[in-house]
Amino acid sequence: MPTELTTGLSTDLATPAPTGLPEKTRGAHEDGRHLGLARLYLRRFLRNRLAVVGVVIFVALVLFSALGGLFTSYAYSDADFAALTQSPSASHWFGTNQGGNDIYASAVHGLRRSLAIAVSVSVLTVVVAAVIGSGAAYFGGRVEKATLAVIHFLLIVPSFLILALVSNRLAGDWRILIVVLTLFGWMSTARVIWSVSTSLRERDYVTAAEFMGVGPLRIILRHIIPNLGSLLIVNLTLGVVATVLSETALSFLGFGVQTPDVSLGTMLADGASTVTSAPWLFAFPAGLVVLLTVSMTFVGDGLRDALDPTSVTGAAGGRR
């Protein structure tokens, strides 16, 4: 995942409410403060028109993957032998491939499969990176050095080749692909989280929690990781883009999702050899990949600007 987009992000989200107030008053103060921050971030986000466009496109793609199958009588695995490699028509809106499979039904299923892989891998990667990165920063010493050594070693390993070999050996099971992509996708994010967490471990609320006898795991989960909220949200969004591209590349080369299952990558691979003779086989899945990656990039940039007070858009939103 890109690391240059994660610097300078706000870490105010979990700042404790002022002490010396009654419990109910502090709770109301904290709820009002979080509500005010949420409105401020939403206003900043809505100022970015491209980010709003990205949300609209992404929601449309999710609805298409979830409900698109209701508008066709074909399943992605059905074959119409009377319409082999047929161009788009009233009976087959996106045409058919060499085996008579309906491209519209395949696109719906392929987008659903690619979204499931991308979102799952992005969430798991962020969770693993947050725990490992913040844990290394909090414990410091030998734990920190050992963790960073492992991260740096894995970063120089040709992960794409390993992903291809492992995925191919496991027959392209998409659930196994999620595990493999997660195992080789958390390092860059973990290193960024570690660098930010090194300053958070010196905060007064962490010192106070240690003085009160709070355990290390609870400090990491309750006091350090919540302060990385904006950083994690942006990485989660951009991680979807990175995973879509990785899954598409692997499936395109025959190392990812494999038949009889369908993903956008497998559809691109099938249509690559017929771009001139049957362009619809490549155009429709390619269009979905472009729309998905562009929309999530717009959303990620909008979240970065909304949550980062040092950005131009964020500063403008704060002055309103």
PDB file of N, CA and C in Angstrom, residues 190-238:
ATOM      1  N   ALA A 190       2.446  -1.677   8.291  1.00  0.00           N
ATOM      2  CA  ALA A 190       2.936  -1.863   9.662  1.00  0.00           C
ATOM      3  C   ALA A 190       4.115  -0.936   9.956  1.00  0.00           C
ATOM      4  N   ARG A 191       4.976  -0.724   8.975  1.00  0.00           N
ATOM      5  CA  ARG A 191       6.122   0.146   9.207  1.00  0.00           C
ATOM      6  C   ARG A 191       5.690   1.594   9.390  1.00  0.00           C
ATOM      7  N   VAL A 192       4.702   2.044   8.613  1.00  0.00           N
ATOM      8  CA  VAL A 192       4.188   3.402   8.780  1.00  0.00           C
ATOM      9  C   VAL A 192       3.510   3.552  10.134  1.00  0.00           C
ATOM     10  N   ILE A 193       2.726   2.554  10.524  1.00  0.00           N
ATOM     11  CA  ILE A 193       2.056   2.601  11.827  1.00  0.00           C
ATOM     12  C   ILE A 193       3.081   2.612  12.948  1.00  0.00           C
ATOM     13  N   TRP A 194       4.152   1.847  12.801  1.00  0.00           N
ATOM     14  CA  TRP A 194       5.211   1.860  13.818  1.00  0.00           C
ATOM     15  C   TRP A 194       5.811   3.256  13.961  1.00  0.00           C
ATOM     16  N   SER A 195       6.098   3.916  12.840  1.00  0.00           N
ATOM     17  CA  SER A 195       6.735   5.241  12.901  1.00  0.00           C
ATOM     18  C   SER A 195       5.828   6.265  13.572  1.00  0.00           C
ATOM     19  N   VAL A 196       4.507   6.179  13.354  1.00  0.00           N
ATOM     20  CA  VAL A 196       3.580   7.102  14.004  1.00  0.00           C
ATOM     21  C   VAL A 196       3.406   6.738  15.477  1.00  0.00           C
ATOM     22  N   SER A 197       3.381   5.449  15.772  1.00  0.00           N
ATOM     23  CA  SER A 197       3.150   4.997  17.151  1.00  0.00           C
ATOM     24  C   SER A 197       4.318   5.311  18.076  1.00  0.00           C
ATOM     25  N   THR A 198       5.511   5.492  17.535  1.00  0.00           N
ATOM     26  CA  THR A 198       6.655   5.822  18.391  1.00  0.00           C
ATOM     27  C   THR A 198       6.457   7.145  19.129  1.00  0.00           C
ATOM     28  N   SER A 199       5.696   8.052  18.533  1.00  0.00           N
ATOM     29  CA  SER A 199       5.397   9.308  19.237  1.00  0.00           C
ATOM     30  C   SER A 199       4.214   9.153  20.176  1.00  0.00           C
ATOM     31  N   LEU A 200       3.266   8.284  19.807  1.00  0.00           N
ATOM     32  CA  LEU A 200       2.098   8.097  20.662  1.00  0.00           C
ATOM     33  C   LEU A 200       2.452   7.415  21.979  1.00  0.00           C
ATOM     34  N   ARG A 201       3.477   6.565  21.984  1.00  0.00           N
ATOM     35  CA  ARG A 201       3.814   5.843  23.213  1.00  0.00           C
ATOM     36  C   ARG A 201       4.353   6.775  24.289  1.00  0.00           C
ATOM     37  N   GLU A 202       4.721   8.007  23.892  1.00  0.00           N
ATOM     38  CA  GLU A 202       5.232   8.971  24.867  1.00  0.00           C
ATOM     39  C   GLU A 202       4.148   9.892  25.399  1.00  0.00           C
ATOM     40  N   ARG A 203       2.921   9.722  24.948  1.00  0.00           N
ATOM     41  CA  ARG A 203       1.840  10.611  25.380  1.00  0.00           C
ATOM     42  C   ARG A 203       1.515  10.397  26.852  1.00  0.00           C
ATOM     43  N   ASP A 204       0.936  11.432  27.466  1.00  0.00           N
ATOM     44  CA  ASP A 204       0.641  11.396  28.894  1.00  0.00           C
ATOM     45  C   ASP A 204      -0.376  10.319  29.250  1.00  0.00           C
ATOM     46  N   TYR A 205      -1.372  10.114  28.357  1.00  0.00           N
ATOM     47  CA  TYR A 205      -2.403   9.131  28.697  1.00  0.00           C
ATOM     48  C   TYR A 205      -1.848   7.710  28.683  1.00  0.00           C
ATOM     49  N   VAL A 206      -0.823   7.447  27.877  1.00  0.00           N
ATOM     50  CA  VAL A 206      -0.186   6.131  27.899  1.00  0.00           C
ATOM     51  C   VAL A 206       0.601   5.954  29.197  1.00  0.00           C
ATOM     52  N   THR A 207       1.321   7.001  29.583  1.00  0.00           N
ATOM     53  CA  THR A 207       2.069   6.952  30.843  1.00  0.00           C
ATOM     54  C   THR A 207       1.135   6.778  32.038  1.00  0.00           C
ATOM     55  N   ALA A 208       0.003   7.480  32.007  1.00  0.00           N
ATOM     56  CA  ALA A 208      -0.961   7.362  33.106  1.00  0.00           C
ATOM     57  C   ALA A 208      -1.545   5.958  33.173  1.00  0.00           C
ATOM     58  N   ALA A 209      -1.825   5.376  32.016  1.00  0.00           N
ATOM     59  CA  ALA A 209      -2.369   4.013  31.996  1.00  0.00           C
ATOM     60  C   ALA A 209      -1.355   3.021  32.547  1.00  0.00           C
ATOM     61  N   GLU A 210      -0.089   3.193  32.210  1.00  0.00           N
ATOM     62  CA  GLU A 210       0.955   2.319  32.750  1.00  0.00           C
ATOM     63  C   GLU A 210       1.063   2.476  34.259  1.00  0.00           C
ATOM     64  N   PHE A 211       0.972   3.712  34.742  1.00  0.00           N
ATOM     65  CA  PHE A 211       1.059   3.976  36.181  1.00  0.00           C
ATOM     66  C   PHE A 211      -0.089   3.321  36.938  1.00  0.00           C
ATOM     67  N   MET A 212      -1.245   3.240  36.277  1.00  0.00           N
ATOM     68  CA  MET A 212      -2.422   2.636  36.907  1.00  0.00           C
ATOM     69  C   MET A 212      -2.421   1.120  36.792  1.00  0.00           C
ATOM     70  N   GLY A 213      -1.405   0.539  36.172  1.00  0.00           N
ATOM     71  CA  GLY A 213      -1.285  -0.905  36.084  1.00  0.00           C
ATOM     72  C   GLY A 213      -2.027  -1.544  34.921  1.00  0.00           C
ATOM     73  N   VAL A 214      -2.395  -0.760  33.922  1.00  0.00           N
ATOM     74  CA  VAL A 214      -3.079  -1.311  32.756  1.00  0.00           C
ATOM     75  C   VAL A 214      -2.094  -2.154  31.958  1.00  0.00           C
ATOM     76  N   GLY A 215      -2.517  -3.320  31.496  1.00  0.00           N
ATOM     77  CA  GLY A 215      -1.648  -4.229  30.760  1.00  0.00           C
ATOM     78  C   GLY A 215      -1.251  -3.693  29.395  1.00  0.00           C
ATOM     79  N   PRO A 216      -0.124  -4.170  28.870  1.00  0.00           N
ATOM     80  CA  PRO A 216       0.357  -3.695  27.558  1.00  0.00           C
ATOM     81  C   PRO A 216      -0.650  -3.893  26.426  1.00  0.00           C
ATOM     82  N   LEU A 217      -1.294  -5.071  26.383  1.00  0.00           N
ATOM     83  CA  LEU A 217      -2.239  -5.334  25.300  1.00  0.00           C
ATOM     84  C   LEU A 217      -3.405  -4.358  25.344  1.00  0.00           C
ATOM     85  N   ARG A 218      -3.895  -4.069  26.528  1.00  0.00           N
ATOM     86  CA  ARG A 218      -5.021  -3.143  26.641  1.00  0.00           C
ATOM     87  C   ARG A 218      -4.595  -1.725  26.285  1.00  0.00           C
ATOM     88  N   ILE A 219      -3.380  -1.351  26.626  1.00  0.00           N
ATOM     89  CA  ILE A 219      -2.885  -0.019  26.260  1.00  0.00           C
ATOM     90  C   ILE A 219      -2.797   0.108  24.743  1.00  0.00           C
ATOM     91  N   ILE A 220      -2.296  -0.946  24.097  1.00  0.00           N
ATOM     92  CA  ILE A 220      -2.179  -0.914  22.635  1.00  0.00           C
ATOM     93  C   ILE A 220      -3.552  -0.820  21.985  1.00  0.00           C
ATOM     94  N   LEU A 221      -4.506  -1.616  22.475  1.00  0.00           N
ATOM     95  CA  LEU A 221      -5.820  -1.670  21.852  1.00  0.00           C
ATOM     96  C   LEU A 221      -6.706  -0.484  22.218  1.00  0.00           C
ATOM     97  N   ARG A 222      -6.526   0.073  23.417  1.00  0.00           N
ATOM     98  CA  ARG A 222      -7.423   1.129  23.892  1.00  0.00           C
ATOM     99  C   ARG A 222      -6.851   2.531  23.759  1.00  0.00           C
ATOM    100  N   HIS A 223      -5.522   2.663  23.736  1.00  0.00           N
ATOM    101  CA  HIS A 223      -4.940   4.004  23.778  1.00  0.00           C
ATOM    102  C   HIS A 223      -4.056   4.344  22.571  1.00  0.00           C
ATOM    103  N   ILE A 224      -3.468   3.357  21.935  1.00  0.00           N
ATOM    104  CA  ILE A 224      -2.586   3.653  20.804  1.00  0.00           C
ATOM    105  C   ILE A 224      -3.315   3.476  19.475  1.00  0.00           C
ATOM    106  N   ILE A 225      -3.896   2.306  19.254  1.00  0.00           N
ATOM    107  CA  ILE A 225      -4.561   2.048  17.974  1.00  0.00           C
ATOM    108  C   ILE A 225      -5.721   3.017  17.711  1.00  0.00           C
ATOM    109  N   PRO A 226      -6.581   3.359  18.710  1.00  0.00           N
ATOM    110  CA  PRO A 226      -7.641   4.337  18.420  1.00  0.00           C
ATOM    111  C   PRO A 226      -7.110   5.684  17.939  1.00  0.00           C
ATOM    112  N   ASN A 227      -5.917   6.079  18.391  1.00  0.00           N
ATOM    113  CA  ASN A 227      -5.337   7.336  17.945  1.00  0.00           C
ATOM    114  C   ASN A 227      -4.798   7.263  16.524  1.00  0.00           C
ATOM    115  N   LEU A 228      -4.785   6.057  15.958  1.00  0.00           N
ATOM    116  CA  LEU A 228      -4.363   5.875  14.570  1.00  0.00           C
ATOM    117  C   LEU A 228      -5.565   5.776  13.641  1.00  0.00           C
ATOM    118  N   GLY A 229      -6.739   6.174  14.133  1.00  0.00           N
ATOM    119  CA  GLY A 229      -7.971   5.975  13.386  1.00  0.00           C
ATOM    120  C   GLY A 229      -7.932   6.538  11.977  1.00  0.00           C
ATOM    121  N   SER A 230      -7.523   7.790  11.819  1.00  0.00           N
ATOM    122  CA  SER A 230      -7.506   8.399  10.489  1.00  0.00           C
ATOM    123  C   SER A 230      -6.516   7.700   9.574  1.00  0.00           C
ATOM    124  N   LEU A 231      -5.369   7.342  10.116  1.00  0.00           N
ATOM    125  CA  LEU A 231      -4.357   6.629   9.331  1.00  0.00           C
ATOM    126  C   LEU A 231      -4.876   5.274   8.860  1.00  0.00           C
ATOM    127  N   LEU A 232      -5.548   4.553   9.734  1.00  0.00           N
ATOM    128  CA  LEU A 232      -6.063   3.227   9.395  1.00  0.00           C
ATOM    129  C   LEU A 232      -7.185   3.310   8.366  1.00  0.00           C
ATOM    130  N   ILE A 233      -8.036   4.328   8.482  1.00  0.00           N
ATOM    131  CA  ILE A 233      -9.142   4.475   7.542  1.00  0.00           C
ATOM    132  C   ILE A 233      -8.626   4.712   6.128  1.00  0.00           C
ATOM    133  N   VAL A 234      -7.648   5.598   6.000  1.00  0.00           N
ATOM    134  CA  VAL A 234      -7.089   5.885   4.678  1.00  0.00           C
ATOM    135  C   VAL A 234      -6.409   4.649   4.103  1.00  0.00           C
ATOM    136  N   ASN A 235      -5.635   3.948   4.923  1.00  0.00           N
ATOM    137  CA  ASN A 235      -4.972   2.733   4.451  1.00  0.00           C
ATOM    138  C   ASN A 235      -5.978   1.651   4.084  1.00  0.00           C
ATOM    139  N   LEU A 236      -7.064   1.570   4.819  1.00  0.00           N
ATOM    140  CA  LEU A 236      -8.104   0.595   4.496  1.00  0.00           C
ATOM    141  C   LEU A 236      -8.693   0.867   3.116  1.00  0.00           C
ATOM    142  N   THR A 237      -8.952   2.141   2.830  1.00  0.00           N
ATOM    143  CA  THR A 237      -9.532   2.509   1.541  1.00  0.00           C
ATOM    144  C   THR A 237      -8.563   2.251   0.397  1.00  0.00           C
ATOM    145  N   LEU A 238      -7.336   2.729   0.542  1.00  0.00           N
ATOM    146  CA  LEU A 238      -6.355   2.544  -0.522  1.00  0.00           C
ATOM    147  C   LEU A 238      -5.928   1.091  -0.648  1.00  0.00           C
TER     148      LEU A 238
END
